[in-house]
PDB file of C-alpha atoms in Angstrom:
ATOM      1  CA  MET N  18       0.000   0.000   0.000  1.00  0.00           C
ATOM      2  CA  GLU N  19       1.015   3.489  -0.661  1.00  0.00           C
ATOM      3  CA  PRO N  20       1.751   5.759   2.150  1.00  0.00           C
ATOM      4  CA  VAL N  21      -0.857   8.407   2.768  1.00  0.00           C
ATOM      5  CA  ARG N  22       0.443  11.761   1.871  1.00  0.00           C
ATOM      6  CA  SER N  23      -1.030  14.822   3.295  1.00  0.00           C
ATOM      7  CA  ARG N  24      -2.135  17.148   0.641  1.00  0.00           C
ATOM      8  CA  LYS N  25      -1.917  20.719   1.459  1.00  0.00           C
ATOM      9  CA  ILE N  26      -3.310  22.952  -1.182  1.00  0.00           C
ATOM     10  CA  THR N  27      -2.064  26.436  -1.000  1.00  0.00           C
ATOM     11  CA  ALA N  28      -3.787  29.260  -2.734  1.00  0.00           C
ATOM     12  CA  LEU N  29      -1.426  30.989  -5.060  1.00  0.00           C
ATOM     13  CA  HIS N  30      -2.057  34.290  -6.675  1.00  0.00           C
ATOM     14  CA  GLN N  31      -5.158  35.008  -4.723  1.00  0.00           C
ATOM     15  CA  THR N  32      -6.122  38.029  -6.852  1.00  0.00           C
ATOM     16  CA  TYR N  33      -5.717  36.043 -10.091  1.00  0.00           C
ATOM     17  CA  ASN N  34      -7.927  33.237  -8.802  1.00  0.00           C
ATOM     18  CA  GLN N  35     -10.557  35.681  -7.642  1.00  0.00           C
ATOM     19  CA  ALA N  36     -10.464  37.417 -11.019  1.00  0.00           C
ATOM     20  CA  GLU N  37     -10.907  34.084 -12.828  1.00  0.00           C
ATOM     21  CA  ILE N  38     -13.777  33.066 -10.550  1.00  0.00           C
ATOM     22  CA  LYS N  39     -15.377  36.469 -11.078  1.00  0.00           C
ATOM     23  CA  LYS N  40     -14.893  36.117 -14.854  1.00  0.00           C
ATOM     24  CA  GLN N  41     -16.540  32.662 -14.820  1.00  0.00           C
ATOM     25  CA  GLN N  42     -19.437  33.974 -12.753  1.00  0.00           C
ATOM     26  CA  ASP N  43     -19.869  36.887 -15.156  1.00  0.00           C
ATOM     27  CA  MET N  44     -19.866  34.454 -18.101  1.00  0.00           C
ATOM     28  CA  LYS N  45     -22.542  32.343 -16.384  1.00  0.00           C
ATOM     29  CA  LYS N  46     -24.649  35.461 -15.774  1.00  0.00           C
ATOM     30  CA  LYS N  47     -24.246  36.531 -19.402  1.00  0.00           C
ATOM     31  CA  ARG N  48     -25.154  33.048 -20.642  1.00  0.00           C
ATOM     32  CA  LEU N  49     -28.193  32.943 -18.320  1.00  0.00           C
ATOM     33  CA  GLY N  50     -29.221  36.405 -19.537  1.00  0.00           C
ATOM     34  CA  LEU N  51     -28.796  35.246 -23.131  1.00  0.00           C
ATOM     35  CA  TYR N  52     -30.991  32.185 -22.527  1.00  0.00           C
ATOM     36  CA  ARG N  53     -33.641  34.334 -20.880  1.00  0.00           C
ATOM     37  CA  ARG N  54     -33.624  36.798 -23.784  1.00  0.00           C
ATOM     38  CA  LEU N  55     -33.837  33.987 -26.311  1.00  0.00           C
ATOM     39  CA  VAL N  56     -36.750  32.379 -24.454  1.00  0.00           C
ATOM     40  CA  PHE N  57     -38.523  35.728 -24.211  1.00  0.00           C
ATOM     41  CA  ILE N  58     -37.989  36.478 -27.902  1.00  0.00           C
ATOM     42  CA  GLY N  59     -39.127  32.952 -28.801  1.00  0.00           C
ATOM     43  CA  LEU N  60     -42.297  33.275 -26.728  1.00  0.00           C
ATOM     44  CA  LEU N  61     -42.938  36.719 -28.187  1.00  0.00           C
ATOM     45  CA  ALA N  62     -42.481  35.375 -31.732  1.00  0.00           C
ATOM     46  CA  LEU N  63     -44.761  32.439 -30.919  1.00  0.00           C
ATOM     47  CA  GLY N  64     -47.429  34.790 -29.561  1.00  0.00           C
ATOM     48  CA  ILE N  65     -47.211  37.069 -32.583  1.00  0.00           C
ATOM     49  CA  GLY N  66     -47.323  34.074 -34.913  1.00  0.00           C
ATOM     50  CA  TYR N  67     -50.383  32.674 -33.149  1.00  0.00           C
ATOM     51  CA  THR N  68     -52.134  36.049 -33.302  1.00  0.00           C
ATOM     52  CA  ILE N  69     -51.382  36.510 -36.991  1.00  0.00           C
ATOM     53  CA  GLY N  70     -52.469  32.943 -37.730  1.00  0.00           C
ATOM     54  CA  SER N  71     -55.760  33.303 -35.890  1.00  0.00           C
ATOM     55  CA  VAL N  72     -56.476  36.632 -37.625  1.00  0.00           C
ATOM     56  CA  LEU N  73     -55.742  35.107 -41.037  1.00  0.00           C
ATOM     57  CA  LEU N  74     -57.920  32.094 -40.261  1.00  0.00           C
ATOM     58  CA  SER N  75     -60.857  34.229 -39.123  1.00  0.00           C
ATOM     59  CA  GLN N  76     -60.495  36.493 -42.165  1.00  0.00           C
ATOM     60  CA  SER N  77     -60.399  33.430 -44.398  1.00  0.00           C
ATOM     61  CA  GLU N  78     -63.634  32.138 -42.848  1.00  0.00           C
ATOM     62  CA  ILE N  79     -65.298  35.543 -43.212  1.00  0.00           C
ATOM     63  CA  LEU N  80     -64.146  35.742 -46.841  1.00  0.00           C
ATOM     64  CA  GLN N  81     -65.576  32.280 -47.556  1.00  0.00           C
ATOM     65  CA  GLU N  82     -68.915  33.270 -46.004  1.00  0.00           C
ATOM     66  CA  LYS N  83     -68.982  36.457 -48.088  1.00  0.00           C
ATOM     67  CA  MET N  84     -68.198  34.494 -51.257  1.00  0.00           C
ATOM     68  CA  ASN N  85     -71.054  32.075 -50.519  1.00  0.00           C
ATOM     69  CA  GLU N  86     -73.377  34.987 -49.849  1.00  0.00           C
ATOM     70  CA  LYS N  87     -72.267  36.650 -53.089  1.00  0.00           C
ATOM     71  CA  ILE N  88     -73.034  33.510 -55.094  1.00  0.00           C
ATOM     72  CA  LYS N  89     -76.448  33.236 -53.461  1.00  0.00           C
ATOM     73  CA  LEU N  90     -77.228  36.891 -54.133  1.00  0.00           C
ATOM     74  CA  GLU N  91     -76.078  36.613 -57.752  1.00  0.00           C
ATOM     75  CA  LYS N  92     -78.502  33.721 -58.256  1.00  0.00           C
ATOM     76  CA  GLU N  93     -81.261  35.756 -56.649  1.00  0.00           C
ATOM     77  CA  LEU N  94     -80.374  38.729 -58.868  1.00  0.00           C
ATOM     78  CA  SER N  95     -80.610  36.632 -62.027  1.00  0.00           C
ATOM     79  CA  SER N  96     -84.020  35.261 -60.984  1.00  0.00           C
ATOM     80  CA  LEU N  97     -85.203  38.792 -60.206  1.00  0.00           C
ATOM     81  CA  LYS N  98     -84.007  39.968 -63.615  1.00  0.00           C
ATOM     82  CA  GLU N  99     -86.007  37.167 -65.236  1.00  0.00           C
ATOM     83  CA  GLN N 100     -89.016  38.177 -63.169  1.00  0.00           C
ATOM     84  CA  GLU N 101     -88.517  41.811 -64.205  1.00  0.00           C
ATOM     85  CA  LYS N 102     -88.391  40.771 -67.855  1.00  0.00           C
ATOM     86  CA  ASP N 103     -91.675  38.853 -67.390  1.00  0.00           C
ATOM     87  CA  TYR N 104     -93.294  41.845 -65.698  1.00  0.00           C
ATOM     88  CA  ARG N 105     -92.176  44.180 -68.490  1.00  0.00           C
ATOM     89  CA  ALA N 106     -93.682  41.813 -71.056  1.00  0.00           C
ATOM     90  CA  GLU N 107     -96.899  41.734 -69.000  1.00  0.00           C
ATOM     91  CA  ILE N 108     -96.957  45.561 -68.939  1.00  0.00           C
ATOM     92  CA  VAL N 109     -96.663  45.657 -72.717  1.00  0.00           C
ATOM     93  CA  LYS N 110     -99.509  43.131 -73.008  1.00  0.00           C
ATOM     94  CA  LEU N 111    -101.703  45.038 -70.551  1.00  0.00           C
ATOM     95  CA  ASN N 112    -101.407  48.143 -72.739  1.00  0.00           C
ATOM     96  CA  ASP N 113    -103.231  46.183 -75.455  1.00  0.00           C
ATOM     97  CA  GLU N 114    -107.034  46.479 -75.008  1.00  0.00           C
ATOM     98  CA  ASP N 115    -107.778  43.153 -76.701  1.00  0.00           C
ATOM     99  CA  TYR N 116    -105.511  41.309 -74.240  1.00  0.00           C
ATOM    100  CA  VAL N 117    -107.122  43.070 -71.260  1.00  0.00           C
ATOM    101  CA  ALA N 118    -110.587  42.107 -72.523  1.00  0.00           C
ATOM    102  CA  LYS N 119    -109.466  38.482 -72.983  1.00  0.00           C
ATOM    103  CA  VAL N 120    -108.056  38.339 -69.437  1.00  0.00           C
ATOM    104  CA  ALA N 121    -111.210  39.941 -67.992  1.00  0.00           C
ATOM    105  CA  ARG N 122    -113.383  37.353 -69.738  1.00  0.00           C
ATOM    106  CA  SER N 123    -111.293  34.306 -68.770  1.00  0.00           C
ATOM    107  CA  GLU N 124    -110.300  35.139 -65.193  1.00  0.00           C
ATOM    108  CA  TYR N 125    -113.061  37.415 -63.934  1.00  0.00           C
ATOM    109  CA  PHE N 126    -115.996  36.100 -66.014  1.00  0.00           C
ATOM    110  CA  LEU N 127    -116.823  39.561 -67.314  1.00  0.00           C
ATOM    111  CA  SER N 128    -118.783  39.752 -70.514  1.00  0.00           C
ATOM    112  CA  GLU N 129    -119.943  42.311 -72.965  1.00  0.00           C
ATOM    113  CA  GLU N 130    -123.630  43.100 -73.364  1.00  0.00           C
ATOM    114  CA  GLY N 131    -125.570  40.203 -74.771  1.00  0.00           C
ATOM    115  CA  GLU N 132    -122.687  37.808 -74.368  1.00  0.00           C
ATOM    116  CA  ILE N 133    -123.061  34.547 -72.366  1.00  0.00           C
ATOM    117  CA  ILE N 134    -119.995  32.859 -70.921  1.00  0.00           C
ATOM    118  CA  PHE N 135    -119.844  29.093 -70.521  1.00  0.00           C
ATOM    119  CA  LYS N 136    -116.977  27.621 -68.513  1.00  0.00           C
ATOM    120  CA  LEU N 137    -116.100  24.149 -69.738  1.00  0.00           C
ATOM    121  CA  PRO N 138    -113.893  21.843 -67.724  1.00  0.00           C
TER     122      PRO N 138
END
């Protein structure tokens, strides 16, 4: 077995050692500060990204609803234009006295003097 030696550690250059320890502590503080800043910036970027994403998603949904509504209204507009065309044709017909007399006879059973109307099934 080896003889047990007493180890006496003496501190040399006390100011140098303290300066090195202080430098290492400063480096740890800087590194910790860097990690904190990076985490903060990452969380901030994540929050901004989430906000932008949710805004874009909601705007996309609103746009889709508006497009569907536009299509529906365009169909309604075309049917109303057809109806308008029919009404204009009816107005032209109603300006004709013969047509008005024909309608009065068929729908309202009106007759001229001496005329008898028979409704056949």
